[in-house]
Short mmCIF file of C-alpha atoms in Angstrom, two decimals:
data_model
loop_
_atom_site.label_atom_id
_atom_site.label_comp_id
_atom_site.label_asym_id
_atom_site.label_seq_id
_atom_site.Cartn_x
_atom_site.Cartn_y
_atom_site.Cartn_z
CA UNK A 1 239.15 106.16 124.44
CA UNK A 2 240.75 105.07 121.20
CA UNK A 3 238.94 106.20 118.06
CA UNK A 4 239.57 104.82 114.58
CA UNK A 5 238.48 107.29 111.95
CA UNK A 6 237.41 106.66 108.38
CA UNK A 7 235.99 109.01 105.77
CA UNK A 8 232.18 109.04 106.10
CA UNK A 9 231.59 108.66 102.38
CA UNK A 10 233.19 108.50 98.97
CA UNK A 11 231.81 108.59 95.47
CA UNK A 12 233.64 106.92 92.58
CA UNK A 13 232.84 106.52 88.91
CA UNK A 14 232.62 103.06 87.40
CA UNK A 15 236.13 102.05 86.41
CA UNK A 16 237.62 104.67 88.68
CA UNK A 17 239.97 104.38 91.64
CA UNK A 18 239.25 105.28 95.23
CA UNK A 19 241.41 105.05 98.35
CA UNK A 20 239.80 104.77 101.76
CA UNK A 21 241.86 105.45 104.87
CA UNK A 22 241.81 104.31 108.49
CA UNK A 23 243.44 106.52 111.11
CA UNK A 24 244.10 106.07 114.80
CA UNK A 25 243.45 108.86 117.28
CA UNK A 26 246.37 108.08 119.53
CA UNK A 27 249.13 107.03 117.15
CA UNK A 28 250.17 106.30 113.61
CA UNK A 29 248.79 103.09 112.12
CA UNK A 30 251.48 100.55 111.33
CA UNK A 31 251.68 96.90 110.38
CA UNK A 32 251.76 96.06 114.08
CA UNK A 33 248.07 97.00 114.18
CA UNK A 34 247.38 94.25 111.61
CA UNK A 35 244.80 96.37 109.77
CA UNK A 36 241.99 94.48 108.11
CA UNK A 37 239.11 95.58 105.93
CA UNK A 38 235.52 94.36 105.72
CA UNK A 39 232.79 95.04 103.18
CA UNK A 40 229.15 95.16 104.23
CA UNK A 41 226.01 95.52 102.16
CA UNK A 42 222.65 96.38 103.75
CA UNK A 43 221.15 93.55 105.77
CA UNK A 44 224.20 91.33 105.38
CA UNK A 45 227.03 90.28 107.63
CA UNK A 46 230.42 91.80 106.86
CA UNK A 47 232.68 90.05 104.37
CA UNK A 48 236.44 89.86 104.78
CA UNK A 49 238.40 91.70 102.09
CA UNK A 50 241.91 92.31 103.40
CA UNK A 51 243.80 91.19 106.50
CA UNK A 52 247.27 91.74 107.95
CA UNK A 53 247.54 95.02 106.05
CA UNK A 54 247.60 93.70 102.48
CA UNK A 55 246.58 90.04 102.18
CA UNK A 56 243.43 89.48 100.14
CA UNK A 57 240.96 87.00 101.57
CA UNK A 58 240.04 84.00 99.45
CA UNK A 59 237.89 84.93 96.47
CA UNK A 60 238.41 88.69 96.76
CA UNK A 61 239.11 90.33 93.37
CA UNK A 62 242.55 91.83 92.90
CA UNK A 63 241.05 95.28 92.32
CA UNK A 64 241.02 95.49 96.14
CA UNK A 65 244.38 96.17 97.76
CA UNK A 66 245.56 97.18 101.20
CA UNK A 67 248.54 99.23 102.33
CA UNK A 68 249.92 101.70 104.83
CA UNK A 69 249.87 105.25 103.46
CA UNK A 70 251.68 107.69 105.66
CA UNK A 71 250.28 107.24 109.14
CA UNK A 72 247.09 105.44 108.12
CA UNK A 73 245.95 102.11 106.76
CA UNK A 74 244.44 102.30 103.31
CA UNK A 75 242.12 100.28 101.10
CA UNK A 76 242.28 101.01 97.39
CA UNK A 77 239.67 99.92 94.88
CA UNK A 78 241.10 100.09 91.35
CA UNK A 79 238.55 99.84 88.54
CA UNK A 80 235.45 100.18 90.72
CA UNK A 81 232.40 98.20 89.76
CA UNK A 82 228.75 98.74 90.58
CA UNK A 83 228.67 95.91 93.09
CA UNK A 84 231.47 97.58 95.07
CA UNK A 85 228.85 99.99 96.34
CA UNK A 86 228.91 99.09 100.06
CA UNK A 87 230.01 100.15 103.50
CA UNK A 88 233.65 99.47 104.30
CA UNK A 89 235.08 99.03 107.79
CA UNK A 90 238.65 98.76 108.94
CA UNK A 91 239.70 96.95 112.11
CA UNK A 92 242.86 97.59 114.10
CA UNK A 93 244.50 95.42 116.72
CA UNK A 94 245.53 97.48 119.75
CA UNK A 95 247.39 94.71 121.53
CA UNK A 96 246.45 92.70 124.63
CA UNK A 97 243.67 91.00 122.70
CA UNK A 98 241.78 94.22 122.00
CA UNK A 99 240.30 95.25 118.66
CA UNK A 100 238.61 98.42 117.51
CA UNK A 101 236.52 98.96 114.40
CA UNK A 102 236.70 102.09 112.33
CA UNK A 103 233.74 104.41 111.87
CA UNK A 104 233.05 103.08 108.38
CA UNK A 105 232.98 104.56 104.88
CA UNK A 106 230.00 104.42 102.55
CA UNK A 107 231.15 104.04 98.95
CA UNK A 108 228.83 105.02 96.13
CA UNK A 109 229.59 104.03 92.55
CA UNK A 110 228.00 106.38 90.03
CA UNK B 1 233.80 75.48 106.17
CA UNK B 2 232.69 77.18 109.34
CA UNK B 3 229.13 78.18 109.98
CA UNK B 4 227.88 80.26 112.86
CA UNK B 5 224.29 80.96 113.94
CA UNK B 6 223.22 83.41 116.63
CA UNK B 7 220.10 82.86 118.71
CA UNK B 8 218.37 84.37 121.70
CA UNK B 9 215.57 86.69 122.79
CA UNK B 10 214.83 89.52 120.40
CA UNK B 11 213.48 91.75 123.16
CA UNK B 12 215.08 92.52 126.50
CA UNK B 13 213.81 94.93 129.17
CA UNK B 14 215.99 97.78 130.38
CA UNK B 15 218.26 96.93 133.34
CA UNK B 16 218.01 93.21 132.58
CA UNK B 17 220.70 90.91 131.16
CA UNK B 18 220.95 90.22 127.44
CA UNK B 19 221.87 86.59 126.73
CA UNK B 20 222.78 85.26 123.29
CA UNK B 21 224.16 81.98 121.99
CA UNK B 22 226.17 81.27 118.87
CA UNK B 23 226.11 77.71 117.58
CA UNK B 24 229.19 76.67 115.61
CA UNK B 25 229.15 73.98 112.94
CA UNK B 26 231.92 72.80 110.66
CA UNK B 27 234.49 73.19 113.41
CA UNK B 28 235.01 72.88 117.14
CA UNK B 29 235.08 75.71 119.65
CA UNK B 30 237.76 73.71 121.45
CA UNK B 31 240.11 74.04 118.50
CA UNK B 32 243.16 76.04 119.42
CA UNK B 33 243.16 77.48 115.93
CA UNK B 34 240.46 80.05 116.58
CA UNK B 35 239.13 82.79 118.81
CA UNK B 36 235.37 83.32 118.97
CA UNK B 37 234.17 86.89 118.90
CA UNK B 38 231.03 88.94 119.47
CA UNK B 39 230.50 92.13 117.47
CA UNK B 40 227.44 94.38 117.37
CA UNK B 41 225.93 97.04 115.12
CA UNK B 42 223.18 99.50 116.06
CA UNK B 43 220.78 100.26 113.25
CA UNK B 44 222.35 102.63 110.76
CA UNK B 45 225.62 102.76 112.67
CA UNK B 46 229.03 101.14 112.60
CA UNK B 47 230.42 97.90 113.95
CA UNK B 48 231.60 97.60 117.56
CA UNK B 49 233.85 94.81 118.82
CA UNK B 50 232.50 93.43 122.10
CA UNK B 51 235.01 90.74 123.00
CA UNK B 52 236.33 87.25 122.37
CA UNK B 53 236.96 83.88 123.98
CA UNK B 54 239.64 81.31 123.26
CA UNK B 55 239.35 77.52 123.49
CA UNK B 56 241.05 77.68 126.89
CA UNK B 57 238.27 79.92 128.15
CA UNK B 58 240.46 83.01 128.35
CA UNK B 59 238.71 86.19 127.33
CA UNK B 60 239.36 89.73 126.14
CA UNK B 61 236.76 92.49 126.29
CA UNK B 62 236.18 95.96 124.90
CA UNK B 63 237.26 98.24 127.77
CA UNK B 64 234.10 100.32 127.38
CA UNK B 65 231.90 97.26 127.98
CA UNK B 66 234.14 95.19 130.25
CA UNK B 67 232.21 95.83 133.45
CA UNK B 68 228.98 94.48 131.94
CA UNK B 69 230.01 91.72 129.53
CA UNK B 70 230.81 88.05 129.86
CA UNK B 71 231.69 85.64 127.02
CA UNK B 72 232.05 81.91 127.56
CA UNK B 73 232.10 78.55 125.78
CA UNK B 74 229.78 75.56 126.13
CA UNK B 75 231.97 72.84 124.70
CA UNK B 76 229.29 70.16 125.07
CA UNK B 77 227.05 72.06 122.66
CA UNK B 78 229.82 73.61 120.54
CA UNK B 79 228.53 77.06 121.35
CA UNK B 80 229.73 80.40 122.63
CA UNK B 81 227.58 82.71 124.66
CA UNK B 82 227.32 86.42 125.39
CA UNK B 83 225.88 87.99 128.50
CA UNK B 84 225.52 91.76 128.76
CA UNK B 85 224.11 93.07 132.00
CA UNK B 86 222.25 96.26 132.94
CA UNK B 87 221.18 96.92 129.36
CA UNK B 88 219.77 100.21 128.11
CA UNK B 89 218.32 101.33 124.82
CA UNK B 90 221.87 102.03 123.66
CA UNK B 91 222.47 98.27 123.61
CA UNK B 92 219.83 97.78 120.92
CA UNK B 93 221.72 96.35 117.95
CA UNK B 94 222.29 93.46 115.61
CA UNK B 95 224.67 91.10 117.38
CA UNK B 96 227.10 89.00 115.34
CA UNK B 97 229.38 86.17 116.33
CA UNK B 98 232.52 85.75 114.27
CA UNK B 99 235.42 83.32 114.07
CA UNK B 100 238.93 84.76 114.26
CA UNK B 101 241.91 82.79 113.00
CA UNK B 102 244.28 82.61 115.95
CA UNK B 103 247.45 82.50 113.87
CA UNK B 104 246.41 85.50 111.78
CA UNK B 105 245.65 88.57 113.86
CA UNK B 106 242.57 90.53 112.76
CA UNK B 107 241.22 87.89 110.36
CA UNK B 108 237.55 87.37 111.15
CA UNK B 109 236.91 84.79 108.47
CA UNK B 110 233.41 83.54 109.22
CA UNK B 111 230.46 85.51 110.56
CA UNK B 112 226.97 84.58 111.62
CA UNK B 113 224.05 86.30 109.97
CA UNK B 114 223.38 88.35 113.07
CA UNK B 115 220.44 88.61 115.43
CA UNK B 116 218.56 91.77 116.34
CA UNK B 117 218.15 92.53 120.01
CA UNK B 118 215.88 95.38 121.04
CA UNK B 119 216.01 96.82 124.55
CA UNK B 120 212.61 98.18 125.46
CA UNK B 121 210.05 97.96 128.21
#
């Protein structure tokens, strides 16, 4: 079974920078996995941040950016703000119409 | 702008079939521009992709659920449905429907608010 692993939690200071990663158990993550990133606050549906590796969804601040770092997908928050405190999930496309979500990262801003 | 709303029983008995509906407004499920997905989230846990259906009716499913899941469209009502058979407590979760842009892999651009389904006798 394919597992997509994210860091369980991160803490960042206001104004600081944090990079979350998204790794694949069976292979290196590449652009062909079309990594996307979603932000979720408690009790709410996820919100699209980044898709196709590095394209920001409409209305997403430019402090959020996506990339491939080494063999993983990455989401970087530059200049973190209090309302960035959320859970973040990556999604990878495995081909043949199959998706898998990452395990999620809880980001605390303090 | 797309809007999606899940509905269905909030309580299902073990071994029975979970059935949910997602009503789509602001767009047509017959549009070839989108896939229609189901995603779930147990309380306090992460998101799990269940599967998707295209306007043609073709489907893709999570391999770990494939033997128990069925997703289909009701074009007359502009809805998609989810059926999950032989449920256990492990299927207790908030279930979301989400629209995926067909031309842009991995972009789930609109989500419903989710509906909680509890599996219990």
